[in-house]
Amino acid sequence: MSKIAFLLADQFEDSEMKVPYDELKKAGHEADIVGLKQGEKVSGKQGKASYTIEKAIADVKSSDYDAVVIPGGSSPENLRLDAHVLKFVTEINEAKKTIGAICHGPQILASADLLQGRTITAYPPLKDDLINAGAHFEDREAVVDGNFITSRTPKDEPAFVRELLKAFVI
């Protein structure tokens, strides 16, 4: 089974964390909640979910993970300027490991300069920003481009989870 890092900060979109996290764990995968500060409690912007950061991004190695999932909401905005976060996702990408990003999650990929020539989707109002970062934007429930799996909004979670689970079939 795969070991997956969930990148999380305060004000994440509740279901975009909870649904993939629960479904991947239910399928037998190991998941760590990785954020800026170990032990910090972070809450969803809807007030329906909260998690404790299990590992600080500065303390983890990309080589310890098979994939990363980036939930949306304001969480990516709170993570995207951290050098450790950018290094982590860059190394995951260089190793051709799966990167799942939903809603605002691709903001981190833009900040890490990973979108040039990639086909992705995201929360539709981010379209221009992502195109300016070099991406080809498609308004679909889930887009798979190599090791990238992206989705738009909470209503697309079933497709997002389906594509994540496909990526982890051994």
mmCIF file of C-alpha atoms in Angstrom:
data_model
loop_
_atom_site.group_PDB
_atom_site.id
_atom_site.type_symbol
_atom_site.label_atom_id
_atom_site.label_comp_id
_atom_site.label_asym_id
_atom_site.label_seq_id
_atom_site.Cartn_x
_atom_site.Cartn_y
_atom_site.Cartn_z
ATOM 1 C CA MET A 1 0.000 0.000 0.000
ATOM 2 C CA SER A 2 1.003 3.606 -0.565
ATOM 3 C CA LYS A 3 2.114 6.213 1.943
ATOM 4 C CA ILE A 4 0.485 9.570 1.220
ATOM 5 C CA ALA A 5 1.203 13.037 2.601
ATOM 6 C CA PHE A 6 -1.802 15.322 2.948
ATOM 7 C CA LEU A 7 -0.595 18.948 2.920
ATOM 8 C CA LEU A 8 -2.815 20.900 5.259
ATOM 9 C CA ALA A 9 -3.125 24.303 6.898
ATOM 10 C CA ASP A 10 -5.924 26.207 8.592
ATOM 11 C CA GLN A 11 -9.118 27.026 6.682
ATOM 12 C CA PHE A 12 -9.014 23.999 4.359
ATOM 13 C CA GLU A 13 -12.202 22.994 2.536
ATOM 14 C CA ASP A 14 -13.587 20.443 5.024
ATOM 15 C CA SER A 15 -14.827 17.736 2.675
ATOM 16 C CA GLU A 16 -11.880 18.072 0.271
ATOM 17 C CA MET A 17 -9.672 16.856 3.117
ATOM 18 C CA LYS A 18 -12.044 14.472 4.858
ATOM 19 C CA VAL A 19 -13.401 12.537 1.862
ATOM 20 C CA PRO A 20 -10.078 11.653 0.129
ATOM 21 C CA TYR A 21 -8.321 11.085 3.482
ATOM 22 C CA ASP A 22 -11.025 8.735 4.758
ATOM 23 C CA GLU A 23 -11.400 6.887 1.435
ATOM 24 C CA LEU A 24 -7.665 6.346 0.931
ATOM 25 C CA LYS A 25 -7.255 5.103 4.503
ATOM 26 C CA LYS A 26 -10.301 2.844 4.082
ATOM 27 C CA ALA A 27 -8.596 1.363 0.996
ATOM 28 C CA GLY A 28 -5.600 0.459 3.162
ATOM 29 C CA HIS A 29 -3.224 3.310 2.376
ATOM 30 C CA GLU A 30 -1.186 5.075 5.033
ATOM 31 C CA ALA A 31 -1.700 8.838 5.340
ATOM 32 C CA ASP A 32 0.184 11.525 7.251
ATOM 33 C CA ILE A 33 -1.182 15.010 7.819
ATOM 34 C CA VAL A 34 1.740 17.317 7.047
ATOM 35 C CA GLY A 35 1.699 21.035 7.766
ATOM 36 C CA LEU A 36 3.838 23.907 8.892
ATOM 37 C CA LYS A 37 4.012 23.019 12.597
ATOM 38 C CA GLN A 38 3.717 19.566 14.181
ATOM 39 C CA GLY A 39 0.974 19.433 16.808
ATOM 40 C CA GLU A 40 -0.892 22.451 15.438
ATOM 41 C CA LYS A 41 -4.653 22.032 15.243
ATOM 42 C CA VAL A 42 -6.152 23.197 11.941
ATOM 43 C CA SER A 43 -9.822 23.678 11.184
ATOM 44 C CA GLY A 44 -11.909 23.545 8.060
ATOM 45 C CA LYS A 45 -13.506 26.736 6.854
ATOM 46 C CA GLN A 46 -16.977 25.156 7.132
ATOM 47 C CA GLY A 47 -16.343 24.217 10.770
ATOM 48 C CA LYS A 48 -17.143 20.547 10.096
ATOM 49 C CA ALA A 49 -13.652 19.061 10.370
ATOM 50 C CA SER A 50 -10.432 19.651 12.247
ATOM 51 C CA TYR A 51 -7.126 17.807 12.287
ATOM 52 C CA THR A 52 -3.858 17.926 14.151
ATOM 53 C CA ILE A 53 -0.720 18.306 12.056
ATOM 54 C CA GLU A 54 1.149 15.030 12.547
ATOM 55 C CA LYS A 55 4.423 16.063 10.913
ATOM 56 C CA ALA A 56 6.052 19.391 10.137
ATOM 57 C CA ILE A 57 6.942 19.875 6.481
ATOM 58 C CA ALA A 58 10.475 20.867 7.511
ATOM 59 C CA ASP A 59 10.925 17.413 9.090
ATOM 60 C CA VAL A 60 9.647 15.147 6.297
ATOM 61 C CA LYS A 61 11.423 13.759 3.255
ATOM 62 C CA SER A 62 9.707 13.321 -0.086
ATOM 63 C CA SER A 63 11.445 9.953 -0.409
ATOM 64 C CA ASP A 64 9.309 8.691 2.498
ATOM 65 C CA TYR A 65 6.089 9.167 0.485
ATOM 66 C CA ASP A 66 4.509 7.666 -2.608
ATOM 67 C CA ALA A 67 2.187 10.622 -3.201
ATOM 68 C CA VAL A 68 0.915 13.959 -1.965
ATOM 69 C CA VAL A 69 -2.681 15.208 -1.824
ATOM 70 C CA ILE A 70 -3.427 18.928 -1.555
ATOM 71 C CA PRO A 71 -6.956 19.788 -0.362
ATOM 72 C CA GLY A 72 -8.400 23.174 -1.285
ATOM 73 C CA GLY A 73 -9.975 26.038 0.591
ATOM 74 C CA SER A 74 -7.603 28.680 1.955
ATOM 75 C CA SER A 75 -5.117 26.019 3.081
ATOM 76 C CA PRO A 76 -2.999 26.148 -0.125
ATOM 77 C CA GLU A 77 -2.763 29.942 0.175
ATOM 78 C CA ASN A 78 -1.425 29.441 3.704
ATOM 79 C CA LEU A 79 1.186 26.917 2.483
ATOM 80 C CA ARG A 80 2.295 28.137 -0.941
ATOM 81 C CA LEU A 81 5.027 30.524 0.170
ATOM 82 C CA ASP A 82 6.770 28.032 2.453
ATOM 83 C CA ALA A 83 10.090 26.915 0.914
ATOM 84 C CA HIS A 84 9.807 23.440 2.467
ATOM 85 C CA VAL A 85 6.365 22.906 0.897
ATOM 86 C CA LEU A 86 7.625 23.974 -2.530
ATOM 87 C CA LYS A 87 10.719 21.759 -2.264
ATOM 88 C CA PHE A 88 8.585 18.792 -1.159
ATOM 89 C CA VAL A 89 6.123 18.986 -4.065
ATOM 90 C CA THR A 90 8.953 19.632 -6.528
ATOM 91 C CA GLU A 91 10.782 16.502 -5.357
ATOM 92 C CA ILE A 92 7.573 14.445 -5.474
ATOM 93 C CA ASN A 93 7.054 15.624 -9.056
ATOM 94 C CA GLU A 94 10.680 14.957 -10.077
ATOM 95 C CA ALA A 95 10.263 11.386 -8.799
ATOM 96 C CA LYS A 96 7.077 11.075 -10.939
ATOM 97 C CA LYS A 97 5.030 10.287 -7.840
ATOM 98 C CA THR A 98 1.321 11.090 -7.753
ATOM 99 C CA ILE A 99 0.256 14.638 -6.923
ATOM 100 C CA GLY A 100 -3.452 15.089 -6.234
ATOM 101 C CA ALA A 101 -4.752 18.656 -5.967
ATOM 102 C CA ILE A 102 -8.360 19.795 -5.695
ATOM 103 C CA CYS A 103 -9.959 23.243 -5.795
ATOM 104 C CA HIS A 104 -7.258 25.757 -4.731
ATOM 105 C CA GLY A 105 -4.634 22.994 -4.360
ATOM 106 C CA PRO A 106 -2.990 23.772 -7.720
ATOM 107 C CA GLN A 107 -1.928 27.167 -6.304
ATOM 108 C CA ILE A 108 0.923 25.324 -4.595
ATOM 109 C CA LEU A 109 1.903 23.718 -7.908
ATOM 110 C CA ALA A 110 1.905 27.166 -9.534
ATOM 111 C CA SER A 111 4.107 28.585 -6.777
ATOM 112 C CA ALA A 112 6.490 25.640 -7.213
ATOM 113 C CA ASP A 113 6.594 26.373 -10.974
ATOM 114 C CA LEU A 114 5.339 22.896 -11.873
ATOM 115 C CA LEU A 115 2.483 23.779 -14.236
ATOM 116 C CA GLN A 116 4.342 24.621 -17.453
ATOM 117 C CA GLY A 117 2.800 22.484 -20.211
ATOM 118 C CA ARG A 118 0.577 20.503 -17.823
ATOM 119 C CA THR A 119 -3.155 19.937 -18.316
ATOM 120 C CA ILE A 120 -5.087 20.486 -15.103
ATOM 121 C CA THR A 121 -8.345 21.633 -13.597
ATOM 122 C CA ALA A 122 -9.061 23.557 -10.393
ATOM 123 C CA TYR A 123 -11.605 25.878 -8.834
ATOM 124 C CA PRO A 124 -12.787 27.684 -12.010
ATOM 125 C CA PRO A 125 -11.981 31.266 -10.849
ATOM 126 C CA LEU A 126 -8.290 30.223 -10.715
ATOM 127 C CA LYS A 127 -8.278 29.506 -14.473
ATOM 128 C CA ASP A 128 -6.425 32.677 -15.545
ATOM 129 C CA ASP A 129 -3.817 32.356 -12.783
ATOM 130 C CA LEU A 130 -3.085 28.755 -13.727
ATOM 131 C CA ILE A 131 -2.910 29.520 -17.439
ATOM 132 C CA ASN A 132 -0.485 32.350 -16.607
ATOM 133 C CA ALA A 133 1.590 29.749 -14.713
ATOM 134 C CA GLY A 134 1.833 27.730 -17.939
ATOM 135 C CA ALA A 135 -0.993 25.221 -17.543
ATOM 136 C CA HIS A 136 -3.625 24.157 -20.043
ATOM 137 C CA PHE A 137 -6.900 24.454 -18.094
ATOM 138 C CA GLU A 138 -9.849 22.101 -18.639
ATOM 139 C CA ASP A 139 -13.164 22.587 -16.850
ATOM 140 C CA ARG A 140 -13.863 18.916 -16.021
ATOM 141 C CA GLU A 141 -14.581 17.030 -12.780
ATOM 142 C CA ALA A 142 -11.151 15.363 -12.820
ATOM 143 C CA VAL A 143 -8.124 15.698 -15.079
ATOM 144 C CA VAL A 144 -5.243 13.226 -15.084
ATOM 145 C CA ASP A 145 -2.021 14.366 -16.742
ATOM 146 C CA GLY A 146 0.849 11.993 -16.042
ATOM 147 C CA ASN A 147 1.391 12.038 -12.280
ATOM 148 C CA PHE A 148 -1.027 14.973 -11.723
ATOM 149 C CA ILE A 149 -4.635 14.358 -10.655
ATOM 150 C CA THR A 150 -6.688 17.529 -10.298
ATOM 151 C CA SER A 151 -10.330 18.339 -9.555
ATOM 152 C CA ARG A 152 -12.459 21.463 -9.200
ATOM 153 C CA THR A 153 -14.768 21.521 -6.170
ATOM 154 C CA PRO A 154 -16.368 19.381 -3.451
ATOM 155 C CA LYS A 155 -18.988 18.099 -5.920
ATOM 156 C CA ASP A 156 -16.119 16.513 -7.893
ATOM 157 C CA GLU A 157 -14.764 14.550 -4.911
ATOM 158 C CA PRO A 158 -16.115 11.169 -6.134
ATOM 159 C CA ALA A 159 -14.175 11.544 -9.410
ATOM 160 C CA PHE A 160 -11.094 12.858 -7.563
ATOM 161 C CA VAL A 161 -11.086 9.901 -5.165
ATOM 162 C CA ARG A 162 -11.724 7.451 -8.016
ATOM 163 C CA GLU A 163 -8.674 8.726 -9.925
ATOM 164 C CA LEU A 164 -6.498 8.742 -6.786
ATOM 165 C CA LEU A 165 -7.441 5.146 -6.025
ATOM 166 C CA LYS A 166 -6.653 4.144 -9.633
ATOM 167 C CA ALA A 167 -3.189 5.703 -9.297
ATOM 168 C CA PHE A 168 -2.428 3.568 -6.243
ATOM 169 C CA VAL A 169 -3.376 0.188 -7.707
ATOM 170 C CA ILE A 170 -0.333 -2.059 -7.389
#
